[in-house]
Coordinates of C-alpha atoms and ligand atoms in Angstrom, one line a residue:
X1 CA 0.0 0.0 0.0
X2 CA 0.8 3.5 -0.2
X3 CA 1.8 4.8 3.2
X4 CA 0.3 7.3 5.1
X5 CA -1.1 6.5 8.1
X6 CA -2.4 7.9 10.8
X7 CA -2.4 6.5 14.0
X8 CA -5.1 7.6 17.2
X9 CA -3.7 7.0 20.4
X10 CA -0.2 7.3 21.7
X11 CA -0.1 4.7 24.4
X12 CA 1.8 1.7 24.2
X13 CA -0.1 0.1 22.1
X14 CA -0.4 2.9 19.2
X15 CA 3.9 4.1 20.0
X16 CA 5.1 0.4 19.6
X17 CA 2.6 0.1 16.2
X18 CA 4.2 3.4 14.5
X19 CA 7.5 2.6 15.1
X20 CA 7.1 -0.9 13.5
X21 CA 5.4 1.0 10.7
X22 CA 8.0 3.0 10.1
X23 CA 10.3 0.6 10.3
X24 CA 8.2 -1.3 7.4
X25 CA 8.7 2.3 5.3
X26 CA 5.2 3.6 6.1
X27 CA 5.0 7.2 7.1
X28 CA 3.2 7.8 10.6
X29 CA 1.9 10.7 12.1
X30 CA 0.2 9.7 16.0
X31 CA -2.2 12.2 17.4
X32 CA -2.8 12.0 21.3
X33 CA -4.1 15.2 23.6
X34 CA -2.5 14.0 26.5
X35 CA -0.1 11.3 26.8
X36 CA -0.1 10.7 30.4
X37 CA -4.0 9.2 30.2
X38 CA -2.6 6.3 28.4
X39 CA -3.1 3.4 30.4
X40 CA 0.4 2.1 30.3
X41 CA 1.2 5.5 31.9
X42 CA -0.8 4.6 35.3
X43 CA 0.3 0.5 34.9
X44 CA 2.8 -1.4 36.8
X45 CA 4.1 -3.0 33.9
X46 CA 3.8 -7.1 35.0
X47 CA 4.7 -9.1 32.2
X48 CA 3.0 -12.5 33.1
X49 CA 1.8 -14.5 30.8
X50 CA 1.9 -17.1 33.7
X51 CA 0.8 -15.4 36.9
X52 CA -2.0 -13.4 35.3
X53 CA -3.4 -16.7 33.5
X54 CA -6.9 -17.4 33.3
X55 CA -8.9 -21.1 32.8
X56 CA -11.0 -20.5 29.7
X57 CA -8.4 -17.8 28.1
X58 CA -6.0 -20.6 26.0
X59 CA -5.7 -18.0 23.2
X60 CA -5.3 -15.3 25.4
X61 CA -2.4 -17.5 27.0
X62 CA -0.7 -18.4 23.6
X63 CA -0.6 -14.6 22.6
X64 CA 0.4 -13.5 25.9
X65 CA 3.8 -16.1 25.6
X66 CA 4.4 -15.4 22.5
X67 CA 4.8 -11.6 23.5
X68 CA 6.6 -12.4 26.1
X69 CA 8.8 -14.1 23.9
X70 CA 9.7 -11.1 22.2
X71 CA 10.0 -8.6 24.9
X72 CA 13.9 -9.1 25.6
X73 CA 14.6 -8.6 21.7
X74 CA 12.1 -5.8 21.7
X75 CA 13.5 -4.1 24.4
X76 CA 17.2 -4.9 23.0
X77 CA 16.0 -3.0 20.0
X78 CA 14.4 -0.2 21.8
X79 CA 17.4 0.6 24.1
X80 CA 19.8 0.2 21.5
X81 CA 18.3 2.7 19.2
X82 CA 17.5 5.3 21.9
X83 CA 20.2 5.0 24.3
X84 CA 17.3 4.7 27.0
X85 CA 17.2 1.8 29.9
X86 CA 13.7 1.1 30.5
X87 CA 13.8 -1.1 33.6
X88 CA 13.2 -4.7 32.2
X89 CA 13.6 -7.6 35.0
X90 CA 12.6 -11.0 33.7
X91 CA 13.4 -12.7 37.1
X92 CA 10.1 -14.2 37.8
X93 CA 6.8 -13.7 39.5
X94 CA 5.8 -14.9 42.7
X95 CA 2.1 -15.3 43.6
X96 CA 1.4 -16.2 47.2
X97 CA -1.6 -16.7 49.4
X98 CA -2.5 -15.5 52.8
X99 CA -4.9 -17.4 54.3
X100 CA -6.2 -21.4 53.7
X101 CA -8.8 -19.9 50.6
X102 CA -6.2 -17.8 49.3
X103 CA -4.4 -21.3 49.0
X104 CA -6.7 -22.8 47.2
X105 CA -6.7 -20.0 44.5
X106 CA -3.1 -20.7 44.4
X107 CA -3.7 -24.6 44.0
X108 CA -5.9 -23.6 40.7
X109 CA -3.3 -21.6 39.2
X110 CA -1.1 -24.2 39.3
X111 CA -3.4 -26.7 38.0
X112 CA -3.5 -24.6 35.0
X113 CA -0.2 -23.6 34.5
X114 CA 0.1 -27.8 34.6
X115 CA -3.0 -28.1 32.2
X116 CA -1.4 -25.6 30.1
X117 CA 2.3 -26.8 30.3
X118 CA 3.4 -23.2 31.3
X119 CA 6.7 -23.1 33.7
X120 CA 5.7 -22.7 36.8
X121 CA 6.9 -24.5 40.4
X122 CA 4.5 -24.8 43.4
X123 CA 6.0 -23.5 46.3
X124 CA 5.5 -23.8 50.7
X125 CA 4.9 -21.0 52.9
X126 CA 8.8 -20.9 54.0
X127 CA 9.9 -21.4 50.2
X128 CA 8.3 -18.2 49.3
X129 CA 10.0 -16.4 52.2
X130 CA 13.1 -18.0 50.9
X131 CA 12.4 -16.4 47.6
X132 CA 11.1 -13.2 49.1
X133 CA 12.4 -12.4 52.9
X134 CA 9.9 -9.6 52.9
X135 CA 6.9 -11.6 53.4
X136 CA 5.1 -12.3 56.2
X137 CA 5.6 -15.3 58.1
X138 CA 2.0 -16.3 57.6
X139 CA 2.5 -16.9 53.9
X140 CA 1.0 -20.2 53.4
X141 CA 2.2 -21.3 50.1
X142 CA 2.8 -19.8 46.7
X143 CA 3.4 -20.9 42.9
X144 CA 6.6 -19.0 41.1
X145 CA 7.0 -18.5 37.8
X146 CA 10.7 -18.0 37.0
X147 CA 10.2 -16.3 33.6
X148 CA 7.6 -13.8 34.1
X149 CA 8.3 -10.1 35.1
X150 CA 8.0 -7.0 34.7
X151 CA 9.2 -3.4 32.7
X152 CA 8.8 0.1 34.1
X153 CA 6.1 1.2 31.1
X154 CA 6.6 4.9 31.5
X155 CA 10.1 4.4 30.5
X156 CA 8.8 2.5 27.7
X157 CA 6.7 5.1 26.7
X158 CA 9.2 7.5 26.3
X159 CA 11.8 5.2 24.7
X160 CA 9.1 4.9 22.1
X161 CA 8.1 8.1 21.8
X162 CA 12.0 9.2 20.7
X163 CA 12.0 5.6 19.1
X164 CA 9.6 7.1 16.9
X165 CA 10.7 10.0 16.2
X166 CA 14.0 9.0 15.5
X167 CA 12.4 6.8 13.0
X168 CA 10.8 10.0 11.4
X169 CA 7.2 9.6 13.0
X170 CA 5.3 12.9 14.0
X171 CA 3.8 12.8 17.4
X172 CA 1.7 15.8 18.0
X173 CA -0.5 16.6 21.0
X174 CA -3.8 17.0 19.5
X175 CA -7.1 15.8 20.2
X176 CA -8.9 13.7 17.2
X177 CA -12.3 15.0 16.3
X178 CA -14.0 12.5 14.0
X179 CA -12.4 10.2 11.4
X180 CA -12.9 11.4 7.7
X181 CA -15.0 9.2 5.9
X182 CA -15.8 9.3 2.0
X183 CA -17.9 6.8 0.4
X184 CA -16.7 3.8 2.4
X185 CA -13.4 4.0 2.7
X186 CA -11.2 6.5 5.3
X187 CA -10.2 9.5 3.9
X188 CA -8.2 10.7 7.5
X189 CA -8.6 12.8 10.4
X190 CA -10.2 15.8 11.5
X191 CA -8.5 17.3 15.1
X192 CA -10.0 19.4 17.6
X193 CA -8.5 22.6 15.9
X194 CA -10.6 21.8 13.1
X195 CA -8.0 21.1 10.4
X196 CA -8.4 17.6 8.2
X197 CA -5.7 15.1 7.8
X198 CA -4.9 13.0 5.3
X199 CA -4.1 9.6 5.7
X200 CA -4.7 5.8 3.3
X201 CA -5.2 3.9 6.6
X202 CA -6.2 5.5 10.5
X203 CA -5.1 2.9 12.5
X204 CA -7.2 3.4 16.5
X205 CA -4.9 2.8 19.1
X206 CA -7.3 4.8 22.1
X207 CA -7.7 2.3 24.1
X208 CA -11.0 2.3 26.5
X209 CA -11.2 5.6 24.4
X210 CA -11.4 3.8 20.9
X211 CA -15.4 3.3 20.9
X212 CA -15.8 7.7 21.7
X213 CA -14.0 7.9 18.2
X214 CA -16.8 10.3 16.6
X215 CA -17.1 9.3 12.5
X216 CA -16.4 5.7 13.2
X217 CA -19.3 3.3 11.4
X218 CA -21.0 1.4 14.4
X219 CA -20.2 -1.7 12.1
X220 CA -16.4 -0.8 13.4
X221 CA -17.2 0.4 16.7
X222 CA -14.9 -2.2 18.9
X223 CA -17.1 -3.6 22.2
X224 CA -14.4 -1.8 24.6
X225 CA -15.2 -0.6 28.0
X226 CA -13.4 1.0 30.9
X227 CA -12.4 -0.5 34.1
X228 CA -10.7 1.5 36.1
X229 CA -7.4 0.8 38.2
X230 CA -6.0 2.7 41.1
X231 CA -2.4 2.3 41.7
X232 CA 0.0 3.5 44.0
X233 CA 3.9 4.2 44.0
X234 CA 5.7 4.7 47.0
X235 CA 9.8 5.0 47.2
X236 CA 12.6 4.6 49.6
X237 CA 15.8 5.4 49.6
X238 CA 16.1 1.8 52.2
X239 CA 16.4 -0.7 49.5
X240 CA 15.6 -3.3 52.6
X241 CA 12.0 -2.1 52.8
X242 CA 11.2 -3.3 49.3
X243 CA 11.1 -6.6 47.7
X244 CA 13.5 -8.3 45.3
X245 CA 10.6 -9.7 42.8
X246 CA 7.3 -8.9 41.9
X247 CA 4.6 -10.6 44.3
X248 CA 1.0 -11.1 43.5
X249 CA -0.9 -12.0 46.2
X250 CA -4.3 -13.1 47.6
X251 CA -5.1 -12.1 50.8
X252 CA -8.2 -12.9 52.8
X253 CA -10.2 -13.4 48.6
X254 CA -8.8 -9.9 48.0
X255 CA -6.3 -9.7 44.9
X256 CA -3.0 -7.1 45.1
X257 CA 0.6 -7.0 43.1
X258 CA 3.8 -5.3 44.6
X259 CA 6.0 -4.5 42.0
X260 CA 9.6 -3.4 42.6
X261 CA 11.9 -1.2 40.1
X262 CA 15.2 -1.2 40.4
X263 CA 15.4 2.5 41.2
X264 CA 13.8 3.4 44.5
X265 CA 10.1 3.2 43.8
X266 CA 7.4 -0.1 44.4
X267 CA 4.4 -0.3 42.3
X268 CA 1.0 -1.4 44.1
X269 CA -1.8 -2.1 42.1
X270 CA -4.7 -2.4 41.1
X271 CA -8.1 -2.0 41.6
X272 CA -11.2 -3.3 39.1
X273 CA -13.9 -1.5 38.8
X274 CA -16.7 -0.6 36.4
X275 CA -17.3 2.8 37.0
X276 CA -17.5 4.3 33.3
X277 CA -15.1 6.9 32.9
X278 CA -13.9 7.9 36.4
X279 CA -10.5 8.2 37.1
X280 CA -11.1 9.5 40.7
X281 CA -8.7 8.1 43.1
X282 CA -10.3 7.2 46.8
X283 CA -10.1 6.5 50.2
X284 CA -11.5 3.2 49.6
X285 CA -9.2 2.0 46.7
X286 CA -6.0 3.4 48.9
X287 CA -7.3 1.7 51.3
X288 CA -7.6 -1.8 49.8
X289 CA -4.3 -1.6 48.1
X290 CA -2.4 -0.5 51.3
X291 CA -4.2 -2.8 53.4
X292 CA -3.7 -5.7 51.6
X293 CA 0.1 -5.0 50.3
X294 CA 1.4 -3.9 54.1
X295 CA -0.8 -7.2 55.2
X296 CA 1.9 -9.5 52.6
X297 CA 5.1 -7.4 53.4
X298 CA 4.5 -5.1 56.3
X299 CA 7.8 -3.4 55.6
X300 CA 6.5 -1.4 52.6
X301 CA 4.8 0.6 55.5
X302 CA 8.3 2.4 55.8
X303 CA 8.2 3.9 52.5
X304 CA 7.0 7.1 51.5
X305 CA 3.2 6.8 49.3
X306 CA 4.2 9.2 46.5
X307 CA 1.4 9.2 44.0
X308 CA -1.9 7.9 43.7
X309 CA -3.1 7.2 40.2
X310 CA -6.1 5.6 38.0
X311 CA -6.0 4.3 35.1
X312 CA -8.3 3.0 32.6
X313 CA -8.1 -0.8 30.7
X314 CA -9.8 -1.1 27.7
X315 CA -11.8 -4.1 28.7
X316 CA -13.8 -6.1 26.4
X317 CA -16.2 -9.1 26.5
X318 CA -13.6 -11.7 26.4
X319 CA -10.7 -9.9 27.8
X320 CA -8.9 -10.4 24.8
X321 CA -7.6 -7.6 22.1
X322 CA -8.9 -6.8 19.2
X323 CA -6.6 -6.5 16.5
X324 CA -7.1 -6.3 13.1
X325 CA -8.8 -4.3 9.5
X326 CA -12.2 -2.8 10.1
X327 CA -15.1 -3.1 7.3
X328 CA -14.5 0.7 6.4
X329 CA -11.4 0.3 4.2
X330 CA -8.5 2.2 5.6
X331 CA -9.7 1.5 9.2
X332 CA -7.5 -0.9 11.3
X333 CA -8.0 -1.5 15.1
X334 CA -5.9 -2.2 17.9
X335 CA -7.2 -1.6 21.2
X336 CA -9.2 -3.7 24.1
X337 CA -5.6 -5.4 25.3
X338 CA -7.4 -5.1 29.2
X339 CA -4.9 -6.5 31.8
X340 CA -2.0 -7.1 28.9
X341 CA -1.1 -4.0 27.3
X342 CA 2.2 -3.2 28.1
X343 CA 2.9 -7.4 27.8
X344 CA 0.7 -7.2 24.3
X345 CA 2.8 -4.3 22.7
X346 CA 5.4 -6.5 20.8
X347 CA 3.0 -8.9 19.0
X348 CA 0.3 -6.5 18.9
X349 CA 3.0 -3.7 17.1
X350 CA 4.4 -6.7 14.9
X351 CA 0.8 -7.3 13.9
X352 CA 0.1 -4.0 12.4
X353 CA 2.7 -3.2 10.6
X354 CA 2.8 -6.8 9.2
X355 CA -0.9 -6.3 8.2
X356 CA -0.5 -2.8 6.6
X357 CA 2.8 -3.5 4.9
X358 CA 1.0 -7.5 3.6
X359 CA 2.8 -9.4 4.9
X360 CA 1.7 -12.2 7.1
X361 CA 1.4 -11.4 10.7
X362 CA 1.8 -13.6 13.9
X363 CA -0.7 -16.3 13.8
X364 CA -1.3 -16.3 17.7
X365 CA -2.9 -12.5 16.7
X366 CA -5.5 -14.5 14.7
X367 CA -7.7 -15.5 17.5
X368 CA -8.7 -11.5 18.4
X369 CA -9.6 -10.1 15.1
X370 CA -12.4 -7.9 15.2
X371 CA -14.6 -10.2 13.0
X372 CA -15.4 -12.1 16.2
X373 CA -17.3 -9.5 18.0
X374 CA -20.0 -8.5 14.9
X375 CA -23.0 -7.6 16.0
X376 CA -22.2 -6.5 19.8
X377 CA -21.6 -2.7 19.6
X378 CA -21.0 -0.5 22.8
X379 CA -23.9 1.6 22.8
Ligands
LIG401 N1 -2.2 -6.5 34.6 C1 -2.4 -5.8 35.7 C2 -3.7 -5.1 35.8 O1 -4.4 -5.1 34.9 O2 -3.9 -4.5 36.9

């Protein structure tokens, strides 16, 4: 194809796609009003493909390891050709349980990890404080997965961002008003300060945005919701008060993740909640977060609680992305990653710019095309 292309959204998800573009010898111009909205801005960046696995998600699974398989390369790449570290630790997950339920959570993660042949060991209360000192001494048992991890996504963001414009991409900081249609193909862009761009494909990368995209055809209206996550970040200059690997844990049926950089800050996260387009942080989601992080390693109460954030997944009926050409010619989608965007970026970017260059792209992408979801439009 002739390359123009604009992409809507400059998360993760729509960064990592215009830099493959460019990289294919398309010419990419992303629009985004405010970058820090971008869900990858407020995540912790977990990359677990294991410890975030789900009985009834297989696809979701495969896609999710065969990102994972590409993240050091990816990240190799990205550093390489900005000069920027962006933090990635691939020295396994830990998920541990509180109480005697919370153990039997853990016992059905591991019978899937087994069903699904994904590495993971089952570990005793003492064996996860042998991992992780940190923890409390009421840990009663735990399941580690030695390859999962994590990256610090708002290094990744910028890494792309100059990874992009180093390419040649054009970022600029401008809401998108409606996509231009003509006949039934996409013509481009209009932006909130009324001028029309020109484009042969508009790719939407606005995550739990994408559906508010005025102009888009409610055949190609992708069934993406919001649901909101708080998170916090707290620092130390005590390295002693923080833990050497990320810990998910359940505590008393309650679900929380600790996730250490290896500057001074720890990542708590994350609520889930359906409450539309709120991004209000409160008492009640500090709360929970704080309760049940100090409850699994009462140490992090040392550390100073230095921001307070929410952010918003693109969610979508079967938690999976949706990937893929629209029925408008020139539209292409890729949004609704949910829990796995930062983790999604390689294969997701791949994808695109495999699609709009044709050329084949990964097969484990084929199971989240948008054809799957016809007929169910968010209202
Ligand atoms: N994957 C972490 C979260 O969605 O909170």
């Amino acid at each position: 194809m002739s390359g123009e292309v604009i992409i809507v959204g400059g998360g993760i998800i729509g960064l990592a796609s215009a830099w493959r573009c460019l990289q294919a010898g398309l010419t990419v111009t992303v629009f985004d009003p405010d970058p820090t909205r971008a869900a990858a801005f407020a995540a912790a960046g977990m990359l677990t493909p294991v410890t975030e696995a789900y009985w009834g998600e297989e696809d979701l699974i495969a896609v999710s390891t065969a990102s994972m398989r590409r993240y050091a390369g990816f990240v190799a790449e990205l550093e390489a050709v900005t000069g920027l570290d962006v933090d990635l630790r691939t020295s396994g997950v830990l998920v541990v349980a509180f109480d005697n339920d919370d153990l039997e959570v853990i016992e059905d993660l591991f019978r899937l990890h087994e069903s699904c042949g994904l590495p993971s060991r089952r570990l005793r209360g003492r064996e996860c404080r042998a991992v992780e000192p940190l923890l409390t001494p009421t840990t009663r048992g735990g399941v580690l997965a030695p390859d999962d991890g994590s990256v610090n996504p708002r290094r990744v963001l910028g890494a792309l961002s100059r990874a992009v414009e180093l390419s040649g991409g054009s970022l600029v900081c401008q809401q998108v008003r409606e996509l231009r249609i003509q006949g039934d193909r996409v013509e481009g862009v209009l932006t909130d300060d009324g001028v029309a761009h020109g484009a042969d494909v508009v790719v939407l990368t606005a995550g739990a945005w994408t559906p508010l995209v005025r102009g888009v055809p409610e055949a190609d209206r992708p069934p993406v919701r919001p649901v909101k996550g708080q998170i916090l970040r707290m620092t130390s200059r005590l390295h002693s008060h923080h833990p050497g690997i990320t810990v998910r844990g359940f505590v008393r049926g309650s679900h929380v993740y600790i996730v250490p950089r290896s500057d001074s800050e720890v990542v708590i996260g994350a609520t889930s909640e359906e409450r539309g387009f709120s991004r209000q942080v409160t008492g009640w989601g500090v709360n929970e977060l704080l309760r049940d992080a100090l409850t699994l390693i009462p140490g992090l109460g040392e550390s100073e609680l230095t921001e307070c954030r929410a952010g918003l997944r693109p969610g979508t009926p079967d938690n999976g992305p949706v990937v893929g050409w629209g029925r408008t010619e020139g539209l292409y989608l890729a949004t609704g990653h949910f829990r796995h965007g930062v983790l999604l970026a390689p294969i997701t970017a791949e994808a695109v710019a495999a699609d709009l260059a044709g050329r084949p792209a990964p097969a484990e992408i084929g199971a989240f095309r948008p054809g799957r979801f016809v007929g169910e439009f968010v209202p």
